[in-house]
PDB file of C-alpha atoms in Angstrom:
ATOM      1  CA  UNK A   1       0.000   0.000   0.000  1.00 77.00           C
ATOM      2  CA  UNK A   2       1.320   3.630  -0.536  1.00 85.00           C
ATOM      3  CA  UNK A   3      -0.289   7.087   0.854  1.00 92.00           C
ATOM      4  CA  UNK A   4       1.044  10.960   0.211  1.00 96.00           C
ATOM      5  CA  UNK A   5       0.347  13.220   2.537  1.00 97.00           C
ATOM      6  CA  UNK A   6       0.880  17.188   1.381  1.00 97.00           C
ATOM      7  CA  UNK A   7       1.572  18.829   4.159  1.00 93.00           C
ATOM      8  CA  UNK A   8      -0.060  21.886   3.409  1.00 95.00           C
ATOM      9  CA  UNK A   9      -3.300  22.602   2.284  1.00 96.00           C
ATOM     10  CA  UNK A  10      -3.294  26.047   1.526  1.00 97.00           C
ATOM     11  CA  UNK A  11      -0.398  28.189   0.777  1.00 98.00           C
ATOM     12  CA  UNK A  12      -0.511  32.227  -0.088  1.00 98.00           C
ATOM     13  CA  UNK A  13       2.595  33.829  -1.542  1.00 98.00           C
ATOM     14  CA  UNK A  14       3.194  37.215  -3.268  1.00 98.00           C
ATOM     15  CA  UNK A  15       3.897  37.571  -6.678  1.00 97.00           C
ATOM     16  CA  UNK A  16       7.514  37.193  -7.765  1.00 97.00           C
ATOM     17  CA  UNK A  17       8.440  35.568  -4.334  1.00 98.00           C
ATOM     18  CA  UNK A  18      10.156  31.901  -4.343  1.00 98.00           C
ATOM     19  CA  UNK A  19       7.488  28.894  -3.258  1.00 98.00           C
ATOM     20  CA  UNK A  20       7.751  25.578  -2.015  1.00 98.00           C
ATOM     21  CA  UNK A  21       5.229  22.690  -1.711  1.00 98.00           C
ATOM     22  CA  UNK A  22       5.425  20.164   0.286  1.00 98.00           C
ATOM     23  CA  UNK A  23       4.969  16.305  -0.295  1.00 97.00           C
ATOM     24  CA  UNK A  24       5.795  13.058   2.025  1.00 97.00           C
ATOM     25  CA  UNK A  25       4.912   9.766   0.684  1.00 95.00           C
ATOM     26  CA  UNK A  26       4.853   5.830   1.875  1.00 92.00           C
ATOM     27  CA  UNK A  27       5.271   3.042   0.251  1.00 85.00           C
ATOM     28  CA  UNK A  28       6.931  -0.368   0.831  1.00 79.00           C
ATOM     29  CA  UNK A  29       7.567  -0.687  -2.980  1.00 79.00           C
ATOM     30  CA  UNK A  30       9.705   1.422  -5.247  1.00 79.00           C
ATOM     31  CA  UNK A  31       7.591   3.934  -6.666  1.00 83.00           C
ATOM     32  CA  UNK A  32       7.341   6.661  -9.576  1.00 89.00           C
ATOM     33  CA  UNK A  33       6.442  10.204  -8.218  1.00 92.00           C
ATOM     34  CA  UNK A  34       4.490  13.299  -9.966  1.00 94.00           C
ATOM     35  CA  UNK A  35       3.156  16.444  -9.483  1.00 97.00           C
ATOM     36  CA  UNK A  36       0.346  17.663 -11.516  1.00 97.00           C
ATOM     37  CA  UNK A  37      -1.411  20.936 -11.578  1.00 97.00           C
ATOM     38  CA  UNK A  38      -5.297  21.755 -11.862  1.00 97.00           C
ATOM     39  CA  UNK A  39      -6.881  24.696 -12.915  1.00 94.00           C
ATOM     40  CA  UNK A  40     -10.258  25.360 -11.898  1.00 89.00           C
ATOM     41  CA  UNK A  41     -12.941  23.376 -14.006  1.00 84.00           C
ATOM     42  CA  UNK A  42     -10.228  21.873 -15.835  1.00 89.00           C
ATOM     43  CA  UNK A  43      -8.467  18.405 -15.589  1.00 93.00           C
ATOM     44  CA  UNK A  44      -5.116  17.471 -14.597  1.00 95.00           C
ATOM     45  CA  UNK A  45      -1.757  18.608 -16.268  1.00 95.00           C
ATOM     46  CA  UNK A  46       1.687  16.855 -15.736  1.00 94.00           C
ATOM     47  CA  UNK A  47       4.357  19.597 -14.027  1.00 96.00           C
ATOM     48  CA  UNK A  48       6.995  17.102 -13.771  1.00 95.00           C
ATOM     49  CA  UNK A  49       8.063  13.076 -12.654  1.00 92.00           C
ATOM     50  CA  UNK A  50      10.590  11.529 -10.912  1.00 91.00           C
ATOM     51  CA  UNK A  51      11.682   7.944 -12.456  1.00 86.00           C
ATOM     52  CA  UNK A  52      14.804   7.442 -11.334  1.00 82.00           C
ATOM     53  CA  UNK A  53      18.450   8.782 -11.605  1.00 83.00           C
ATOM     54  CA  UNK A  54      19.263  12.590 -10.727  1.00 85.00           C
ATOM     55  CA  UNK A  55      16.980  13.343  -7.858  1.00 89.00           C
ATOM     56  CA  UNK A  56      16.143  17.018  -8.966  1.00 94.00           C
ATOM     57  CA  UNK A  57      13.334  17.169 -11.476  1.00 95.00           C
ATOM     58  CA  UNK A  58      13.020  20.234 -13.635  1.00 96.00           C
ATOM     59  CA  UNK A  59       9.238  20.298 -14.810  1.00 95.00           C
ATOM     60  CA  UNK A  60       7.107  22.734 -17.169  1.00 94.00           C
ATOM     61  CA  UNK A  61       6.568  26.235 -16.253  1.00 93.00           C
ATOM     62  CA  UNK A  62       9.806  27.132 -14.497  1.00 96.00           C
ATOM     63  CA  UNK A  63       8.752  24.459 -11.834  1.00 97.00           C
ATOM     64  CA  UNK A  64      11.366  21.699  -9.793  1.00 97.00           C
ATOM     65  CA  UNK A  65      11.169  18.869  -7.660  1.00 97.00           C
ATOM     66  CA  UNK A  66      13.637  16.828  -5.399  1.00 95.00           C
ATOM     67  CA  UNK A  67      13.377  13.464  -4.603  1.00 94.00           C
ATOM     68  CA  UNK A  68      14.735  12.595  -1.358  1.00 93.00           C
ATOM     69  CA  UNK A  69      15.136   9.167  -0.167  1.00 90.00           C
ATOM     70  CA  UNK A  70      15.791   8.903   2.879  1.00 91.00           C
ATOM     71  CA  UNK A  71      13.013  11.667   4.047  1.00 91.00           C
ATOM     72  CA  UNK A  72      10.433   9.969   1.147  1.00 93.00           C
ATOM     73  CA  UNK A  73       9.897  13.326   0.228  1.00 95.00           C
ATOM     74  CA  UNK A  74       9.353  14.615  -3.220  1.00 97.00           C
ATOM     75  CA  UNK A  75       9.151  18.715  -2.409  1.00 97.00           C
ATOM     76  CA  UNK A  76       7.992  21.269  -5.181  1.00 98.00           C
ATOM     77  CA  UNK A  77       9.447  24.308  -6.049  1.00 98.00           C
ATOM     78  CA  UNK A  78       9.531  27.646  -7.988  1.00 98.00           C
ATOM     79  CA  UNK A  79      11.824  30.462  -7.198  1.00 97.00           C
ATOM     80  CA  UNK A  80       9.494  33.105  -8.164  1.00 97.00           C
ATOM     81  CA  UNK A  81       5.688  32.976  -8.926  1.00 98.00           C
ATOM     82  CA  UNK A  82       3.551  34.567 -11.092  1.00 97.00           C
ATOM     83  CA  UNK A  83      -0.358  35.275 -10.901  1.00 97.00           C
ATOM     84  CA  UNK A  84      -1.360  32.707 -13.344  1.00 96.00           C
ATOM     85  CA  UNK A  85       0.342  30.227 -11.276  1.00 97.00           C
ATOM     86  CA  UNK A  86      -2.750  30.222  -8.755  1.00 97.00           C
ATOM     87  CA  UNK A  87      -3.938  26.512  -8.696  1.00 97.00           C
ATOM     88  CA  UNK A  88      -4.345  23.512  -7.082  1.00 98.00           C
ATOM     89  CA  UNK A  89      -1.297  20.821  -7.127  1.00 98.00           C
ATOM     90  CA  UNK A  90      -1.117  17.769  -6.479  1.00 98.00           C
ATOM     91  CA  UNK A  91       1.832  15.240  -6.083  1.00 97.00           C
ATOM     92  CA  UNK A  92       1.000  11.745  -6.643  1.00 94.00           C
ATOM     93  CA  UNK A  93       3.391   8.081  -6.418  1.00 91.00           C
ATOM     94  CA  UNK A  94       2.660   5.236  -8.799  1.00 87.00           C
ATOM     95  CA  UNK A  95       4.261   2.055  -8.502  1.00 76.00           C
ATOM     96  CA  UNK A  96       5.783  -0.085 -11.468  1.00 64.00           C
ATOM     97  CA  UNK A  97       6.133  -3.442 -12.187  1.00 59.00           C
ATOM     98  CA  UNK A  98       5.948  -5.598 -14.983  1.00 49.00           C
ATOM     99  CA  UNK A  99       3.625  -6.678 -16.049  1.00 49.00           C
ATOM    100  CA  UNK A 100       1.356  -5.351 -13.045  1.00 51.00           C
ATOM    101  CA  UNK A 101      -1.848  -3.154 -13.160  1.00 51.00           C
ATOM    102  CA  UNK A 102      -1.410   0.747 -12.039  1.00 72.00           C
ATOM    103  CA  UNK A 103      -3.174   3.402 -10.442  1.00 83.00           C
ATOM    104  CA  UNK A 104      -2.113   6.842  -9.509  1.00 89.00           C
ATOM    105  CA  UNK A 105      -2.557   8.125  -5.378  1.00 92.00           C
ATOM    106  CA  UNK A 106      -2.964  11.414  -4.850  1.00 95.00           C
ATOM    107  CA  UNK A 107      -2.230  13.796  -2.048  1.00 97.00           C
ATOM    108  CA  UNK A 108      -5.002  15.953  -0.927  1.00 97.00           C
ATOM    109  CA  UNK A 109      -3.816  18.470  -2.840  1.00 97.00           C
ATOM    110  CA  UNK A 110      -2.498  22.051  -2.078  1.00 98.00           C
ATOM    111  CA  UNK A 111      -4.236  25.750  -3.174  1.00 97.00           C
ATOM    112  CA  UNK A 112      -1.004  27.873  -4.352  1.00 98.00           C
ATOM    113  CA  UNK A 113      -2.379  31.092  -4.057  1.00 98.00           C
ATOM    114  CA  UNK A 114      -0.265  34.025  -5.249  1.00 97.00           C
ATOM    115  CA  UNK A 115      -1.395  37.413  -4.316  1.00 97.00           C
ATOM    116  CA  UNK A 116      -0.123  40.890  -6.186  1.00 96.00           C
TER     117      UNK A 116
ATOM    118  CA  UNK B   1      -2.033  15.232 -31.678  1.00 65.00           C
ATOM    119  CA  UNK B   2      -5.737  15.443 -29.789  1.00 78.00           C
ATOM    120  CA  UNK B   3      -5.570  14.758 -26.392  1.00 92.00           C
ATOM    121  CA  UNK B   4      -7.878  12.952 -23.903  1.00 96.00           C
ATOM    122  CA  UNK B   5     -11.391  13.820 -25.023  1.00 97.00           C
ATOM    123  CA  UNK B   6     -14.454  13.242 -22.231  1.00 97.00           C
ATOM    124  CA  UNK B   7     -17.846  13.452 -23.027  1.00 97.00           C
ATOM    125  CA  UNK B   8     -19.933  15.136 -21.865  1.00 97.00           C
ATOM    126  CA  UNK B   9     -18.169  18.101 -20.134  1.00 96.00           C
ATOM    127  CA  UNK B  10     -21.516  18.608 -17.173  1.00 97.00           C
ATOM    128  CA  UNK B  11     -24.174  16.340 -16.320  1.00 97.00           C
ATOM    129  CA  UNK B  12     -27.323  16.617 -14.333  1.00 98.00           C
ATOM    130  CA  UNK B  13     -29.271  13.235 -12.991  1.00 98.00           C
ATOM    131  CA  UNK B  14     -31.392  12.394 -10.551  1.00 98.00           C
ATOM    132  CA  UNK B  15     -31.201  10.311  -7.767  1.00 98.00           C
ATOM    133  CA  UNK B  16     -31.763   6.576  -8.725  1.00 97.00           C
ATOM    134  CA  UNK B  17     -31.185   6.770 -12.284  1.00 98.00           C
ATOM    135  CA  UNK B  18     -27.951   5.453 -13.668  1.00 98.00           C
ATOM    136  CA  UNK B  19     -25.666   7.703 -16.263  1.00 98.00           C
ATOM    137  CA  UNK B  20     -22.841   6.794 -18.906  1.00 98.00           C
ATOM    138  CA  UNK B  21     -19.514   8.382 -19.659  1.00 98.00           C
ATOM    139  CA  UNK B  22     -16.991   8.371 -22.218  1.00 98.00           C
ATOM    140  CA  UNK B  23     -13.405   8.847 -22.630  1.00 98.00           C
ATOM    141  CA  UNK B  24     -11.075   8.905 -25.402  1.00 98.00           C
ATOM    142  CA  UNK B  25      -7.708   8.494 -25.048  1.00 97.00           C
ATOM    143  CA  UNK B  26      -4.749   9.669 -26.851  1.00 95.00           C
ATOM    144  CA  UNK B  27      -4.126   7.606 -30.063  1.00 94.00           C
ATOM    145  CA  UNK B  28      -2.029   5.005 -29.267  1.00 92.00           C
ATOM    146  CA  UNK B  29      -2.886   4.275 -25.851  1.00 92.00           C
ATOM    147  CA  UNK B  30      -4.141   1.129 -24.347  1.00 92.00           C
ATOM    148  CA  UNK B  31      -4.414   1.574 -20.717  1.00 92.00           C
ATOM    149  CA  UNK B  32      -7.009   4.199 -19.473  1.00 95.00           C
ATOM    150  CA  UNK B  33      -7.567   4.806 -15.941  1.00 95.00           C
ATOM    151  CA  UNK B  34     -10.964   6.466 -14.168  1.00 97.00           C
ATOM    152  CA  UNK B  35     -10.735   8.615 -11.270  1.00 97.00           C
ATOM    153  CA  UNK B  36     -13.426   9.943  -8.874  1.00 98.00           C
ATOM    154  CA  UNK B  37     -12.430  13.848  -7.498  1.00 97.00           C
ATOM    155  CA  UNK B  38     -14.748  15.086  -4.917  1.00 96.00           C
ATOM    156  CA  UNK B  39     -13.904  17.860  -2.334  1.00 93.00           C
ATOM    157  CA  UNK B  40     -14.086  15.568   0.786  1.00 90.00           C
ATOM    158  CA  UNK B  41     -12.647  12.344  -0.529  1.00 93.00           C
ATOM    159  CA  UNK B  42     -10.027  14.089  -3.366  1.00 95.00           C
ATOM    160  CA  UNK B  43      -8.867  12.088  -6.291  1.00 96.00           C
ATOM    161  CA  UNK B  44      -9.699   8.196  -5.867  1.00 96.00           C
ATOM    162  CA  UNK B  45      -8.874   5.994  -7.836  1.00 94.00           C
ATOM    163  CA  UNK B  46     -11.958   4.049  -9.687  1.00 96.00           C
ATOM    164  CA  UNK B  47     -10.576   1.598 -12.395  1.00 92.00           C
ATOM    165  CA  UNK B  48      -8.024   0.876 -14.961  1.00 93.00           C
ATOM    166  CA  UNK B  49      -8.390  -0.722 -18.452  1.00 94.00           C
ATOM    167  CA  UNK B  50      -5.821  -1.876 -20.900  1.00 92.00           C
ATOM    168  CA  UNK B  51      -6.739  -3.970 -23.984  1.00 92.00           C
ATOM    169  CA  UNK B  52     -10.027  -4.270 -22.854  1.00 94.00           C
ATOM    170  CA  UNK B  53      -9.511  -5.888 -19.579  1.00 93.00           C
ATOM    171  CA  UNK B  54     -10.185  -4.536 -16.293  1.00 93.00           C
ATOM    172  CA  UNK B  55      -6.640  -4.659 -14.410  1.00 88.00           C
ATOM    173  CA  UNK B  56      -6.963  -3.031 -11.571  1.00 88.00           C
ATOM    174  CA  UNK B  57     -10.342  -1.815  -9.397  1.00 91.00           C
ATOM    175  CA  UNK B  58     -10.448   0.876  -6.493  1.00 92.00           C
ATOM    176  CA  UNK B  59     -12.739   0.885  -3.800  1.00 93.00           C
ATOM    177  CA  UNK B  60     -15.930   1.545  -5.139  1.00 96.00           C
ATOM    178  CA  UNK B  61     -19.415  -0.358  -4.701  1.00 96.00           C
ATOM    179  CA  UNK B  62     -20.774  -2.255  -8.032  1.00 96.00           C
ATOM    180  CA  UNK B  63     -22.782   0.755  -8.821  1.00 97.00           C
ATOM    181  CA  UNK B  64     -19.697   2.135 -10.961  1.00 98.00           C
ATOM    182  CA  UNK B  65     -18.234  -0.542 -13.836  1.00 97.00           C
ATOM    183  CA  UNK B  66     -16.639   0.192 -16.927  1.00 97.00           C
ATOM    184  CA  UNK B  67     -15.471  -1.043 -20.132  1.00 97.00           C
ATOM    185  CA  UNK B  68     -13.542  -0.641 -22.621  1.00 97.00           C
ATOM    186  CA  UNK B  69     -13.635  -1.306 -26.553  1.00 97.00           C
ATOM    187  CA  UNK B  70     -10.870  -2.677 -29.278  1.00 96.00           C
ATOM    188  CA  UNK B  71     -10.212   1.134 -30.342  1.00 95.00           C
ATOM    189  CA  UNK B  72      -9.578   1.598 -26.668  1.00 96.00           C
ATOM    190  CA  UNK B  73     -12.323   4.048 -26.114  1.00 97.00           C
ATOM    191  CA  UNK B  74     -13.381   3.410 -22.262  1.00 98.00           C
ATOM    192  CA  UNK B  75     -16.677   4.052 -21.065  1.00 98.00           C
ATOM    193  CA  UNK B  76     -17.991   3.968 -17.218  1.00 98.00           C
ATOM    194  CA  UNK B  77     -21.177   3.400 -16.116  1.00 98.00           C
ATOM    195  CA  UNK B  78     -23.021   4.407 -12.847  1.00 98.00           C
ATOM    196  CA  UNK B  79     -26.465   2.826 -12.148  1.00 96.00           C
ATOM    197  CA  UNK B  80     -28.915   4.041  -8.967  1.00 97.00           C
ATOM    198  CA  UNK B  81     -27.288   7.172  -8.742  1.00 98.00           C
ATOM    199  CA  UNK B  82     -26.955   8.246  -5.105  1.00 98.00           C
ATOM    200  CA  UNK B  83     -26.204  12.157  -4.284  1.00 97.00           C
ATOM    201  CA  UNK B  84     -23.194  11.044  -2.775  1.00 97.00           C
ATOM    202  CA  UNK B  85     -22.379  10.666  -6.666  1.00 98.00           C
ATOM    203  CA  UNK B  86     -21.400  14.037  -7.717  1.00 98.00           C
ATOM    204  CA  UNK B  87     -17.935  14.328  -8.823  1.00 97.00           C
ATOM    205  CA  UNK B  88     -15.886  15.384 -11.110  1.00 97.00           C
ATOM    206  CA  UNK B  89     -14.871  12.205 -13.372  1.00 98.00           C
ATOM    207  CA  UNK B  90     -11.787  12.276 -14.447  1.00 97.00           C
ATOM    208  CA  UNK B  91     -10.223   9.833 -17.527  1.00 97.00           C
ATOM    209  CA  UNK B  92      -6.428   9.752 -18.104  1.00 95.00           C
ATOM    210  CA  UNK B  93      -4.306   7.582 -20.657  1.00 94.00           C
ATOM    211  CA  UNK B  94      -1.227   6.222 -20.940  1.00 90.00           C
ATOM    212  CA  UNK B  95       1.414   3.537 -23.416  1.00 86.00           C
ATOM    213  CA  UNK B  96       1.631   1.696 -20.218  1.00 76.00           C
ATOM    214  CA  UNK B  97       5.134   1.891 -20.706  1.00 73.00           C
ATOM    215  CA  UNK B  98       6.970   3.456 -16.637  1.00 65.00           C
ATOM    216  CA  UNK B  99       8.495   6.571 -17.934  1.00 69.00           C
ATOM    217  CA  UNK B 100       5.484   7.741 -19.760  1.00 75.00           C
ATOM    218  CA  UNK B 101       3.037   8.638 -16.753  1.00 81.00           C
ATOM    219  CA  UNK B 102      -0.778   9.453 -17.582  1.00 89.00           C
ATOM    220  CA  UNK B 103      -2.255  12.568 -19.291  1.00 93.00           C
ATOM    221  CA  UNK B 104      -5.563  13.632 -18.074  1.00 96.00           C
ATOM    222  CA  UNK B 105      -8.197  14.965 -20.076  1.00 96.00           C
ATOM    223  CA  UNK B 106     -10.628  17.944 -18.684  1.00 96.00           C
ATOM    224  CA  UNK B 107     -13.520  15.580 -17.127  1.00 96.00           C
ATOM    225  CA  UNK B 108     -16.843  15.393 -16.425  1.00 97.00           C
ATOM    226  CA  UNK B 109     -18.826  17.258 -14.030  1.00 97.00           C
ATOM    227  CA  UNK B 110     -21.321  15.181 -12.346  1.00 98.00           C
ATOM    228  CA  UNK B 111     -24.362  16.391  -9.995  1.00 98.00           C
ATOM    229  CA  UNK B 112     -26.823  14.433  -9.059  1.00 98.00           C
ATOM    230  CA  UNK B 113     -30.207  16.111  -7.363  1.00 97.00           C
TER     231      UNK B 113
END
């Protein structure tokens, strides 16, 4: 079984200033992790994964990521925000195996709000 | 390259009666995965199809099933809607390969009354 718990649910920042959500996971398999993005009344739109190999992720958008291991945390970043920005993320873990069925589990999510 | 396409975009049932939607995926993929988003439960996780075979199921009563055709197009069904129902259903594909990941499309906005 796997969870992912976002540690924040709601997080205001001023435009231009540097953000950071957070995201712990479990899991007692391997897993994939992801953050996606949602716009209101839309659906959900890949930022960035995390397969393997270099743990920092560079996603769409000016957006980052960094898989850490030993903290099974998977934190998202931006070092300066714009309005358009405002949305809900979430970060989500997958595991892989061959030949095995999938599903995606999601955090609870977290409102980026950036104020002017 | 169209992306995922769901059909219809907002529906309105009433309680009891049962409702159909659609999904298709981006050409080329096989597996396509139905999610449930709801503001007190989030994103769950409903079912996953690939070739037309249900691999995977999520915690949901029988009310919800699904299917998929040889084109891949993926269809779920709910029957004796309950009010507890409205959601935003959400459809994603993937090539089922690991480095891939899903893509989403927009969904569709359930509310039952």
């Amino acid at each position: 079984a796997q969870s992912v718990t976002q540690l924040d649910s709601q997080v205001p920042v001023f435009e231009e200033a540097p953000v950071e959500l957070r995201c712990n996971y479990s899991s007692s398999v391997s897993v994939y992790l992801f953050w996606y993005v949602q716009y209101p009344n839309q659906g959900l739109q890949l930022l960035l994964k995390y397969l393997s190999g270099s743990t920092l992720v560079k996603g769409i958008n000016g957006f980052e990521a960094e898989f850490n291991k030993s903290q099974t945390s998977f934190h998202l970043r931006k070092p300066s925000v714009h309005i358009s920005d405002t949305a809900e993320y979430f970060c989500a873990v997958s595991s892989f195996s061959s030949g095995s069925a999938r599903q995606l589990t999601f955090g609870s999510g977290t409102q980026l709000t950036v104020l002017p | 390259k169209a992306g995922v396409t769901q059909t219809p975009r907002y529906l309105i049932k009433t309680r009891g009666q049962q409702v159909t939607l659609s999904c298709s995926p981006i050409s080329g993929h096989r597996s396509v995965s139905w999610y449930q988003q709801t503001p007190g439960q989030g994103l769950q996780f409903l079912f996953e199809y690939f070739s037309e075979t249900q691999r995977n199921k999520g915690n949901f009563p029988g009310r919800f099933s699904g299917r998929q055709f040889s084109n891949s197009r993926s269809e779920m069904n709910v029957s004796t809607l309950e009010l507890g129902d409205s959601a935003l259903y959400l459809c994603a594909s993937s090539l089922d390969r690991p480095s891939y990941g899903y893509t989403f499309g927009s969904g569709t906005r359930l509310t039952v009354v």
